[in-house]
PDB file of C-alpha atoms and ligand atoms in Angstrom:
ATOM      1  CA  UNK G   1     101.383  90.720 125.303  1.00 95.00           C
ATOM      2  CA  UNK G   2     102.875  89.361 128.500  1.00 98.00           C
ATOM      3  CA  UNK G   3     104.055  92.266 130.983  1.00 98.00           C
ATOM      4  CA  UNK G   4     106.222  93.430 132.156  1.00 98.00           C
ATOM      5  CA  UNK G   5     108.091  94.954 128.969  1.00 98.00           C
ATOM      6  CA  UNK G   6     111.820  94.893 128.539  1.00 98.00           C
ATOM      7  CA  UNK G   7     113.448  96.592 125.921  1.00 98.00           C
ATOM      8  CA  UNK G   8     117.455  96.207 125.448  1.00 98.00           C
ATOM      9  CA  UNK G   9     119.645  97.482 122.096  1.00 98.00           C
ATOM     10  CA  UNK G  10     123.022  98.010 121.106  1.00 96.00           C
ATOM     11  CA  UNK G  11     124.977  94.934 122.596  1.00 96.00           C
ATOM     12  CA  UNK G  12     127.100  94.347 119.877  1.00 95.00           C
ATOM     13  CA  UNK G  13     127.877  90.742 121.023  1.00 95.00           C
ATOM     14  CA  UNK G  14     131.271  90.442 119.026  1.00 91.00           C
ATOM     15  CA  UNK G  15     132.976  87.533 117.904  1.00 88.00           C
ATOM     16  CA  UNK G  16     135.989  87.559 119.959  1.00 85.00           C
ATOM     17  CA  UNK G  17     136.939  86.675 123.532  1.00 85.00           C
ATOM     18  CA  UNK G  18     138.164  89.834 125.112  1.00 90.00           C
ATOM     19  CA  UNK G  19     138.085  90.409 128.357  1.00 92.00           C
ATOM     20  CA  UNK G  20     135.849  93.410 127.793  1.00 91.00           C
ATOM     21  CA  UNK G  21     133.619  90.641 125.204  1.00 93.00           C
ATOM     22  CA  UNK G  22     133.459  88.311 128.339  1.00 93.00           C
ATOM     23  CA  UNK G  23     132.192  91.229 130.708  1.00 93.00           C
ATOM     24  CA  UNK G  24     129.797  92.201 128.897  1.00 94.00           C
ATOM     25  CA  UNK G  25     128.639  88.517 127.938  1.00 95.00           C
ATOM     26  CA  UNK G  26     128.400  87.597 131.691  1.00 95.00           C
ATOM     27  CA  UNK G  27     126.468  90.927 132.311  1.00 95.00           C
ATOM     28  CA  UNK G  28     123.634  90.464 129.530  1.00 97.00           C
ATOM     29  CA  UNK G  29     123.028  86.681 130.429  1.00 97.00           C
ATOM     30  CA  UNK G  30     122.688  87.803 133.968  1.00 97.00           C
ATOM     31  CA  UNK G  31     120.016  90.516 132.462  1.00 97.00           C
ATOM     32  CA  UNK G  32     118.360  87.727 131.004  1.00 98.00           C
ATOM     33  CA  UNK G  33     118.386  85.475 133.481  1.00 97.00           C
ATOM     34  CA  UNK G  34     116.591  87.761 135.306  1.00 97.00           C
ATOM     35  CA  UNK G  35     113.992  88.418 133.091  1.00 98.00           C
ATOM     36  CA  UNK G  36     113.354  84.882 132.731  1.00 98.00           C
ATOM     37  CA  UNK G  37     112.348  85.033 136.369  1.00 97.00           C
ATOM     38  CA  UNK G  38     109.882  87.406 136.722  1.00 97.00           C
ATOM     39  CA  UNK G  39     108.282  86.820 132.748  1.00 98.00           C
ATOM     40  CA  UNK G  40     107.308  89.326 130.656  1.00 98.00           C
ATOM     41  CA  UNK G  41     108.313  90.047 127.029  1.00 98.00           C
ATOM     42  CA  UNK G  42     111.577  90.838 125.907  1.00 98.00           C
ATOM     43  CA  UNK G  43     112.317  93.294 123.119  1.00 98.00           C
ATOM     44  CA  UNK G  44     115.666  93.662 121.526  1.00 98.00           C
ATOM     45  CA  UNK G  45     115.666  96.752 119.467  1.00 98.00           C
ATOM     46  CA  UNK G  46     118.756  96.360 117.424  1.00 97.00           C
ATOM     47  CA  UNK G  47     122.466  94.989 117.319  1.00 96.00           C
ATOM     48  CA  UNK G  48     121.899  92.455 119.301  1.00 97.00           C
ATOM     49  CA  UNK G  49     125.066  91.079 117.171  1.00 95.00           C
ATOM     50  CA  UNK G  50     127.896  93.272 115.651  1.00 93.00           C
ATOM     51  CA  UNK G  51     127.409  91.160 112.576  1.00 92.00           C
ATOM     52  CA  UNK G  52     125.408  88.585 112.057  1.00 94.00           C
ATOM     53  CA  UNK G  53     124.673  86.885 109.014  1.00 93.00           C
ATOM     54  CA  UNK G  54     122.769  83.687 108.305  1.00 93.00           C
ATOM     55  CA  UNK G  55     123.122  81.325 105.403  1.00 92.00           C
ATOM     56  CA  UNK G  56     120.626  78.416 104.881  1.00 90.00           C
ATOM     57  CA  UNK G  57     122.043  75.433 106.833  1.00 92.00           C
ATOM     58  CA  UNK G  58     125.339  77.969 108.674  1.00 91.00           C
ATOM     59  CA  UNK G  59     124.904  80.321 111.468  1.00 91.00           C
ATOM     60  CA  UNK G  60     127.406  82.070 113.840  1.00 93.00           C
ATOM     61  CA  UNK G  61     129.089  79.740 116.970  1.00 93.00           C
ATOM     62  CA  UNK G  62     130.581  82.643 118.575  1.00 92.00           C
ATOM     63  CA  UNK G  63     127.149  83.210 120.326  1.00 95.00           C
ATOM     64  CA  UNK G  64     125.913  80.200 121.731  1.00 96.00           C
ATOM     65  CA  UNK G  65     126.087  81.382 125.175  1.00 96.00           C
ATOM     66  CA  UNK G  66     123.767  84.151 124.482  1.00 97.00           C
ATOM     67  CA  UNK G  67     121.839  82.053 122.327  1.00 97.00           C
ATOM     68  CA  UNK G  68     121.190  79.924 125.066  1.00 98.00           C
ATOM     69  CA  UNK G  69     120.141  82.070 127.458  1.00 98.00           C
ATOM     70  CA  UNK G  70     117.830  83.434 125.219  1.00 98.00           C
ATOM     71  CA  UNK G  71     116.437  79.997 124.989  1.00 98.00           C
ATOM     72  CA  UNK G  72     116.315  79.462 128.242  1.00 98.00           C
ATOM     73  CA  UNK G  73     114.303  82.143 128.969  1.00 98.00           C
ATOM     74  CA  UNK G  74     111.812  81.706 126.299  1.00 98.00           C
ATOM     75  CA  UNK G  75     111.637  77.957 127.146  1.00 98.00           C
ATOM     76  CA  UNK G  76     110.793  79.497 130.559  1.00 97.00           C
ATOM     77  CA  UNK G  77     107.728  81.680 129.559  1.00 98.00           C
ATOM     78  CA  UNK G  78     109.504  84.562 128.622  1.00 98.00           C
ATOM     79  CA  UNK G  79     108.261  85.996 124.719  1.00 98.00           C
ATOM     80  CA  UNK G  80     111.338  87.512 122.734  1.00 98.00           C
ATOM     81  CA  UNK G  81     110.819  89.855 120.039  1.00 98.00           C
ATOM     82  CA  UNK G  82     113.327  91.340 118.000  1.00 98.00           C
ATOM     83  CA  UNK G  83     113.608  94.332 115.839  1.00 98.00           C
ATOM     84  CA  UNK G  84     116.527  94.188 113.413  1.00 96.00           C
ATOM     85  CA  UNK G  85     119.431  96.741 113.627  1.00 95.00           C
ATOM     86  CA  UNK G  86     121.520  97.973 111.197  1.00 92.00           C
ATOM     87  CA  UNK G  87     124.772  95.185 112.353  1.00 91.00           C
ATOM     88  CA  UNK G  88     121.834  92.654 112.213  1.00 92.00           C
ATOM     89  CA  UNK G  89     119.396  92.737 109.804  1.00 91.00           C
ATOM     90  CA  UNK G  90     120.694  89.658 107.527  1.00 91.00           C
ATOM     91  CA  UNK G  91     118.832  86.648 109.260  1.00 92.00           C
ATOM     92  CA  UNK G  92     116.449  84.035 108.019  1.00 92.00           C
ATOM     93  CA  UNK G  93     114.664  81.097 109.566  1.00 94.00           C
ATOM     94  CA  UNK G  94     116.542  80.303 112.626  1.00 96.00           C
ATOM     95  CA  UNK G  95     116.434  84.233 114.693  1.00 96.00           C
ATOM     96  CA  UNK G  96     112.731  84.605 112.243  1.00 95.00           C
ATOM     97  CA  UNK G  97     111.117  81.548 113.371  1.00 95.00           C
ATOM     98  CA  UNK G  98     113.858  79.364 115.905  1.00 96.00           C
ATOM     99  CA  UNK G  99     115.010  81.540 118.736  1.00 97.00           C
ATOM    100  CA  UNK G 100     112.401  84.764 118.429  1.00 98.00           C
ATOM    101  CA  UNK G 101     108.264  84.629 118.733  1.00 98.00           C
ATOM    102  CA  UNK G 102     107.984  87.612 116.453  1.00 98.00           C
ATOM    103  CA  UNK G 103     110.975  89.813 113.762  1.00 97.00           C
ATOM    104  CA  UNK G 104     109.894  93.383 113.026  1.00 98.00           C
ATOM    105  CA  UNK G 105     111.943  93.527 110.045  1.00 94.00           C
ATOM    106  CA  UNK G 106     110.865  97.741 110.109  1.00 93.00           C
ATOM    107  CA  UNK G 107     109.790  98.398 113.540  1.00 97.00           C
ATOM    108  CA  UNK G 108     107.003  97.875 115.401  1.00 98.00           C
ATOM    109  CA  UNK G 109     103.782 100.030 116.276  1.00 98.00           C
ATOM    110  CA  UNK G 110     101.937  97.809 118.700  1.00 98.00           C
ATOM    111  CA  UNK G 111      98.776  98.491 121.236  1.00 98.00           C
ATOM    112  CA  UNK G 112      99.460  97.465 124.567  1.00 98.00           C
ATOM    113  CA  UNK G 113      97.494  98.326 127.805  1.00 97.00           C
ATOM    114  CA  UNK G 114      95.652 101.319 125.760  1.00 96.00           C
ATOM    115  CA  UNK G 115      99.162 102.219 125.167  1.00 98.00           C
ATOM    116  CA  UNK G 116     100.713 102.551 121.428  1.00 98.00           C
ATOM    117  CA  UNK G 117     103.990 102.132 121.032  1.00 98.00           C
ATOM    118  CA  UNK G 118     106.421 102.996 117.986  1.00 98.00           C
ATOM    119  CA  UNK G 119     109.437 100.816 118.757  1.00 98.00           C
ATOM    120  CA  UNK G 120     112.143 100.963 115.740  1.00 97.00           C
ATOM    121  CA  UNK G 121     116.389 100.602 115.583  1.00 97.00           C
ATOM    122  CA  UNK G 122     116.315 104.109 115.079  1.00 96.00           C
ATOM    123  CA  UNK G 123     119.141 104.061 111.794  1.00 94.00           C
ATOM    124  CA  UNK G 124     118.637 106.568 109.176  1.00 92.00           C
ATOM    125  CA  UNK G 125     116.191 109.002 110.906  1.00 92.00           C
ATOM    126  CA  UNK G 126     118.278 111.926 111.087  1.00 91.00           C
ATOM    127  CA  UNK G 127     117.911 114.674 108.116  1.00 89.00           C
ATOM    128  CA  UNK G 128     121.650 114.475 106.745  1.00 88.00           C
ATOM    129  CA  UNK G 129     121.283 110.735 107.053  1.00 88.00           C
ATOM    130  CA  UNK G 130     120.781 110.665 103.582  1.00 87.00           C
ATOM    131  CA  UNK G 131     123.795 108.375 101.740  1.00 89.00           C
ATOM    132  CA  UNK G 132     123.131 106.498 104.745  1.00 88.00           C
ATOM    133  CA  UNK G 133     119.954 105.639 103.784  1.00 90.00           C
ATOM    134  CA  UNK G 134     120.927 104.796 100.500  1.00 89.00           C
ATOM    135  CA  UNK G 135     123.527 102.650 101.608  1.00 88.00           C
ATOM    136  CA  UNK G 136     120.957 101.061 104.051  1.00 89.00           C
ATOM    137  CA  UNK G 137     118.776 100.179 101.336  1.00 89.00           C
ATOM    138  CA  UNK G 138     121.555  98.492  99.369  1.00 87.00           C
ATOM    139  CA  UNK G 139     123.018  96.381 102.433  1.00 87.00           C
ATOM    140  CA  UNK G 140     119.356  94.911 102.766  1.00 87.00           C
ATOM    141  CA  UNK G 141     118.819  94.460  99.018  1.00 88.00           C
ATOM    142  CA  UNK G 142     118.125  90.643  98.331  1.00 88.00           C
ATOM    143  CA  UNK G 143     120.642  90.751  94.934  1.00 89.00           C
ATOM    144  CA  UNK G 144     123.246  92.009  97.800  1.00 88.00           C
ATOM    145  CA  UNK G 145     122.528  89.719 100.205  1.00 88.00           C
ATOM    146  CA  UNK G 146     122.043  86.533  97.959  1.00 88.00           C
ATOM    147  CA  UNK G 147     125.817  87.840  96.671  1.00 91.00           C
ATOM    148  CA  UNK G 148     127.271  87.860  99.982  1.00 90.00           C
ATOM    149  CA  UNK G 149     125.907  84.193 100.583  1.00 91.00           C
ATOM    150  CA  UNK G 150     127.811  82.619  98.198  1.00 91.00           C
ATOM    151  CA  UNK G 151     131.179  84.178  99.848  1.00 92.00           C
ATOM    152  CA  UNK G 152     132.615  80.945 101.975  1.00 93.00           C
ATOM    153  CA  UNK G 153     131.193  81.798 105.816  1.00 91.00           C
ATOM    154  CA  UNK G 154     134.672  82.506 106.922  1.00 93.00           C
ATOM    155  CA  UNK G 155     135.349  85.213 104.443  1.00 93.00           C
ATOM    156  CA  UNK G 156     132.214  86.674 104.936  1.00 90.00           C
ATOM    157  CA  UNK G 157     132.474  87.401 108.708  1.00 90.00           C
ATOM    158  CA  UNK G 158     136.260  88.416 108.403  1.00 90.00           C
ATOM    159  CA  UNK G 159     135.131  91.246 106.291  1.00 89.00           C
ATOM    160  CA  UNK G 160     132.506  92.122 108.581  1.00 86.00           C
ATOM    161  CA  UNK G 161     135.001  92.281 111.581  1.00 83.00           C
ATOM    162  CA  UNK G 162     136.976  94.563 109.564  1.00 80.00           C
ATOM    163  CA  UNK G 163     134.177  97.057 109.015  1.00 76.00           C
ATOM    164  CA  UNK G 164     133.153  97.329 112.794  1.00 72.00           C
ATOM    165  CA  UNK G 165     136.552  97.524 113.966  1.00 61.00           C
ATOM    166  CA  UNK G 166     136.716 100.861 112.846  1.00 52.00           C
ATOM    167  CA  UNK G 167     133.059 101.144 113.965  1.00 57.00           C
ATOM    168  CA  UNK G 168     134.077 103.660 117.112  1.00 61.00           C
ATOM    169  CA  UNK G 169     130.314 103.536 118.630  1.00 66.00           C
ATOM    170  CA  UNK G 170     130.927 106.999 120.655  1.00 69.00           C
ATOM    171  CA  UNK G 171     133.255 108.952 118.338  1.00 76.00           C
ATOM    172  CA  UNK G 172     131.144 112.310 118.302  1.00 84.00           C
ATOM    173  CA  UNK G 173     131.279 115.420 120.180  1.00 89.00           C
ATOM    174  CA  UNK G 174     128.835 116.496 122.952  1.00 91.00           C
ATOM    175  CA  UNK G 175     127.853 119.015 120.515  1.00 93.00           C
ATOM    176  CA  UNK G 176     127.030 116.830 117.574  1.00 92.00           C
ATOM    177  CA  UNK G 177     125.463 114.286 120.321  1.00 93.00           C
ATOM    178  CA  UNK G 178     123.121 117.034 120.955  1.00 94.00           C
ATOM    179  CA  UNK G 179     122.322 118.009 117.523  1.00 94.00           C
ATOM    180  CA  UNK G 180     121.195 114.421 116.842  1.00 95.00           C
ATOM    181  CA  UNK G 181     118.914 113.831 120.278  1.00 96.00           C
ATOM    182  CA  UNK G 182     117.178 117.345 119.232  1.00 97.00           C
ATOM    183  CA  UNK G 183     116.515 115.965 115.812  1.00 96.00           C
ATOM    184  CA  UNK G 184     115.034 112.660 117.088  1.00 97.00           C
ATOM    185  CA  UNK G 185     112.962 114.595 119.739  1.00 98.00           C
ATOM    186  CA  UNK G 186     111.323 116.712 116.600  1.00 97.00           C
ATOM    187  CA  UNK G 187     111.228 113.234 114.811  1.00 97.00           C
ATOM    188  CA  UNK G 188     108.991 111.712 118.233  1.00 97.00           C
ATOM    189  CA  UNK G 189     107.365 114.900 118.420  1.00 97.00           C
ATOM    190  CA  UNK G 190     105.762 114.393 115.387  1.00 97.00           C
ATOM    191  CA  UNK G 191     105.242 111.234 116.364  1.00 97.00           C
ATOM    192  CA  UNK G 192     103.352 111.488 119.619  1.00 97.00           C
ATOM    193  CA  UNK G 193     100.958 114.300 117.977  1.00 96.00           C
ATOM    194  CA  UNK G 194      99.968 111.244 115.494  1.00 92.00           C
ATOM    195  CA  UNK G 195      98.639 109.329 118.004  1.00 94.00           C
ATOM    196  CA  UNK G 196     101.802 107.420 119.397  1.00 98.00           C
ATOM    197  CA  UNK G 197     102.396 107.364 123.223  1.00 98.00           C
ATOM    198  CA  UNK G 198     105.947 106.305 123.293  1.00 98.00           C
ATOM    199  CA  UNK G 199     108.771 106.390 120.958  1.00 98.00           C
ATOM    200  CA  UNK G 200     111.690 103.591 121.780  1.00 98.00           C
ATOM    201  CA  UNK G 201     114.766 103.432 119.826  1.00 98.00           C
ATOM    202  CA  UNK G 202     118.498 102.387 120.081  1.00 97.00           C
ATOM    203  CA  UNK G 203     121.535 102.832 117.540  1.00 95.00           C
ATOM    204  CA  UNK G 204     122.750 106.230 118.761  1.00 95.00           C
ATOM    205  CA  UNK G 205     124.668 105.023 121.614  1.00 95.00           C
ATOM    206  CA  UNK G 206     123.238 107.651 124.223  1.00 95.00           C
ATOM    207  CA  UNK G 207     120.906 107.066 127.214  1.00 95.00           C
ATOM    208  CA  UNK G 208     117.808 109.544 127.334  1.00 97.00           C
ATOM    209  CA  UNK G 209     114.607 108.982 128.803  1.00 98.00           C
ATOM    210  CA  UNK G 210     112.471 112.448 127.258  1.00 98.00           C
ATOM    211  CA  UNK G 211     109.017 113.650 128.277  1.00 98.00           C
ATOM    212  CA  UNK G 212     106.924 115.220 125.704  1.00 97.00           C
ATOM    213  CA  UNK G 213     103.939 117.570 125.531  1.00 95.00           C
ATOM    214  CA  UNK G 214     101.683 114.298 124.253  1.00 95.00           C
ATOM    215  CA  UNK G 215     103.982 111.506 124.997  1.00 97.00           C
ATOM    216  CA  UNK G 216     107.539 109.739 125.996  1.00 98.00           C
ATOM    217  CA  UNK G 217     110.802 108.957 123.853  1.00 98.00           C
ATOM    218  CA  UNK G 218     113.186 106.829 124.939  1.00 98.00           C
ATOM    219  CA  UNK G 219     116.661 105.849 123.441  1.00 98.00           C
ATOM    220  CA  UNK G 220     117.956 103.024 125.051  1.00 98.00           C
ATOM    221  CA  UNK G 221     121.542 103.650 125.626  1.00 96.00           C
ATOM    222  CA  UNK G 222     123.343 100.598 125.028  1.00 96.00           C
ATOM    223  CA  UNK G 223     125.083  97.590 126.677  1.00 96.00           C
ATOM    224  CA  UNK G 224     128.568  98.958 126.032  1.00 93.00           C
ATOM    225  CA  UNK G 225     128.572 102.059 128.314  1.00 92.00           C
ATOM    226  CA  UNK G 226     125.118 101.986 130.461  1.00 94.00           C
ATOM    227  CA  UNK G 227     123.838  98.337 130.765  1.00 95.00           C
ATOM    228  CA  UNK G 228     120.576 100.036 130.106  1.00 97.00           C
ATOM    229  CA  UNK G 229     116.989  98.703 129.673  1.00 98.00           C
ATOM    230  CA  UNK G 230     113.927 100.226 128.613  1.00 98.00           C
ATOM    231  CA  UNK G 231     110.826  98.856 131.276  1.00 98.00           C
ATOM    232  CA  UNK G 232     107.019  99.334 130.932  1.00 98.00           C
ATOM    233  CA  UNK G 233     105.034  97.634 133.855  1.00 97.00           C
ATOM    234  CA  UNK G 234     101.638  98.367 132.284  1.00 97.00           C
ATOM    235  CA  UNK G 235     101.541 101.531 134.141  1.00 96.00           C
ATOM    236  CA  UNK G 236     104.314 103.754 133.091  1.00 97.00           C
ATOM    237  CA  UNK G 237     107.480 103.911 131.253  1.00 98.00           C
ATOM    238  CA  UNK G 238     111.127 104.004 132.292  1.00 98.00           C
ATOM    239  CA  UNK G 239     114.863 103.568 131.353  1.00 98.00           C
ATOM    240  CA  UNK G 240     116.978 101.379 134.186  1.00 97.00           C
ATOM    241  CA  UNK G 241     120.464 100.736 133.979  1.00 95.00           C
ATOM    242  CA  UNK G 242     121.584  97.149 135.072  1.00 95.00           C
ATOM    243  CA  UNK G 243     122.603  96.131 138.270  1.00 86.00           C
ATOM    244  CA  UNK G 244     123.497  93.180 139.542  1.00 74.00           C
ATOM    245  CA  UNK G 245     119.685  91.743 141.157  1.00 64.00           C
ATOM    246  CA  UNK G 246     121.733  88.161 141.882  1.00 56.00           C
ATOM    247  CA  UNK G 247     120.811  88.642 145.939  1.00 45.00           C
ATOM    248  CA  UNK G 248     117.053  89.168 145.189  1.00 47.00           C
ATOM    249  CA  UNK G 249     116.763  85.479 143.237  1.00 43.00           C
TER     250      UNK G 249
HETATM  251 MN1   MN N 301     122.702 100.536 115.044  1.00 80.05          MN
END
């Protein structure tokens, strides 16, 4: 595995051209322009896309920016791995075998510098996450998903728009914010008593870097609010939030 380790999530690259969309855009590329400087390996943990779906000769235009950049980087050295998220979990060949080295379709548990790491989107952990993870199961089913192929391309991404619209990514309480990072700290607990070192996820939105009696959990934050990126070095562990690094390159 090449080092040093990046680990983004929660980008939810849209398909319009707001000016927040175009912010956010010019941020990430910068991120991984960056990276494609100093090497390493790239994970994305997750909603890279707010939708993306991929028929067998179609994929989404709205991202060719990021797409290239992507490229770029991996053209440059850098290795990209990707671990599906919930808004993102419908592609085939071209994110499987075109633009990504490696797809975790259900996480990752890898061995890296005597380190193991449990890497995973994170959706449908949580104890009353139950109809969720019925749901989940459904969304990723292959009847479903051959279905939803056969809608014209068009129809099939207006409907996902729709959905996320009303997808408010930060619409809980502190309180209930806190009620889910104590459940995913039992959750890694258990975890890092198996033999796991670090936990990474994404999906919840919030930005927490936790140490543990016999390990690390990290949720990512996300590329909405904190510009946030998990880093391992081969030493040690840590969650950065972006700044601009133009003047250093
Ligand atoms: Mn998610």
């Amino acid at each position: 595995m090449k080092l040093p380790l990046y680990f983004i999530s929660d980008v939810h690259l849209n398909l319009n051209d707001s000016a927040n969309e175009v912010e956010k855009r010019g941020r990430l590329i910068e991120f991984v322009q960056y990276v494609s400087k100093t090497g390493g390996t790239l994970f994305i943990v997750g909603d890279l896309f707010d939708f993306w779906f991929e028929y067998k000769h179609v994929m989404p235009k709205a991202y060719f920016d990021i797409l290239t950049a992507l490229n770029d980087a991996k053209l440059n050295g850098v290795d990209l791995h990707f671990i599906p998220g919930n808004h993102d979990c419908w592609g085939r060949e071209f994110l499987d075998e075109t633009l990504f080295n490696k797809v975790y379709p259900e996480g990752a548990t890898l061995d890296i510098k005597g380190k193991r790491f449990l890497i995973s989107h994170g959706d449908g952990l949580l104890s009353w996450d139950r109809g969720y993870r019925v749901l989940r199961s459904v969304l990723r089913n292959r009847v479903f998903v051959f279905l939803y192929r056969w809608l014209h391309p068009d129809i099939g991404y207006a409907i996902a728009k729709n959905f996320s619209r009303n997808d408010d990514y930060d619409h809980y309480s502190a309180e209930q914010k806190e009620k889910i990072v104590e459940e995913l700290i039992q959750y890694s607990e258990e975890q890092c008593k198996n033999d796991i070192d670090y936990v990474i996820i994404g999906h919840y939105h919030q930005h927490k870097d936790i140490r543990l009696e016999n390990g690390q959990f990290l949720i990512l934050g996300d590329w909405i609010k904190y510009h946030s990126y998990g880093f391992f070095d081969g030493e040690s562990l840590s969650l950065k939030s972006w700044e601009s690094k133009k003047v250093e390159y």
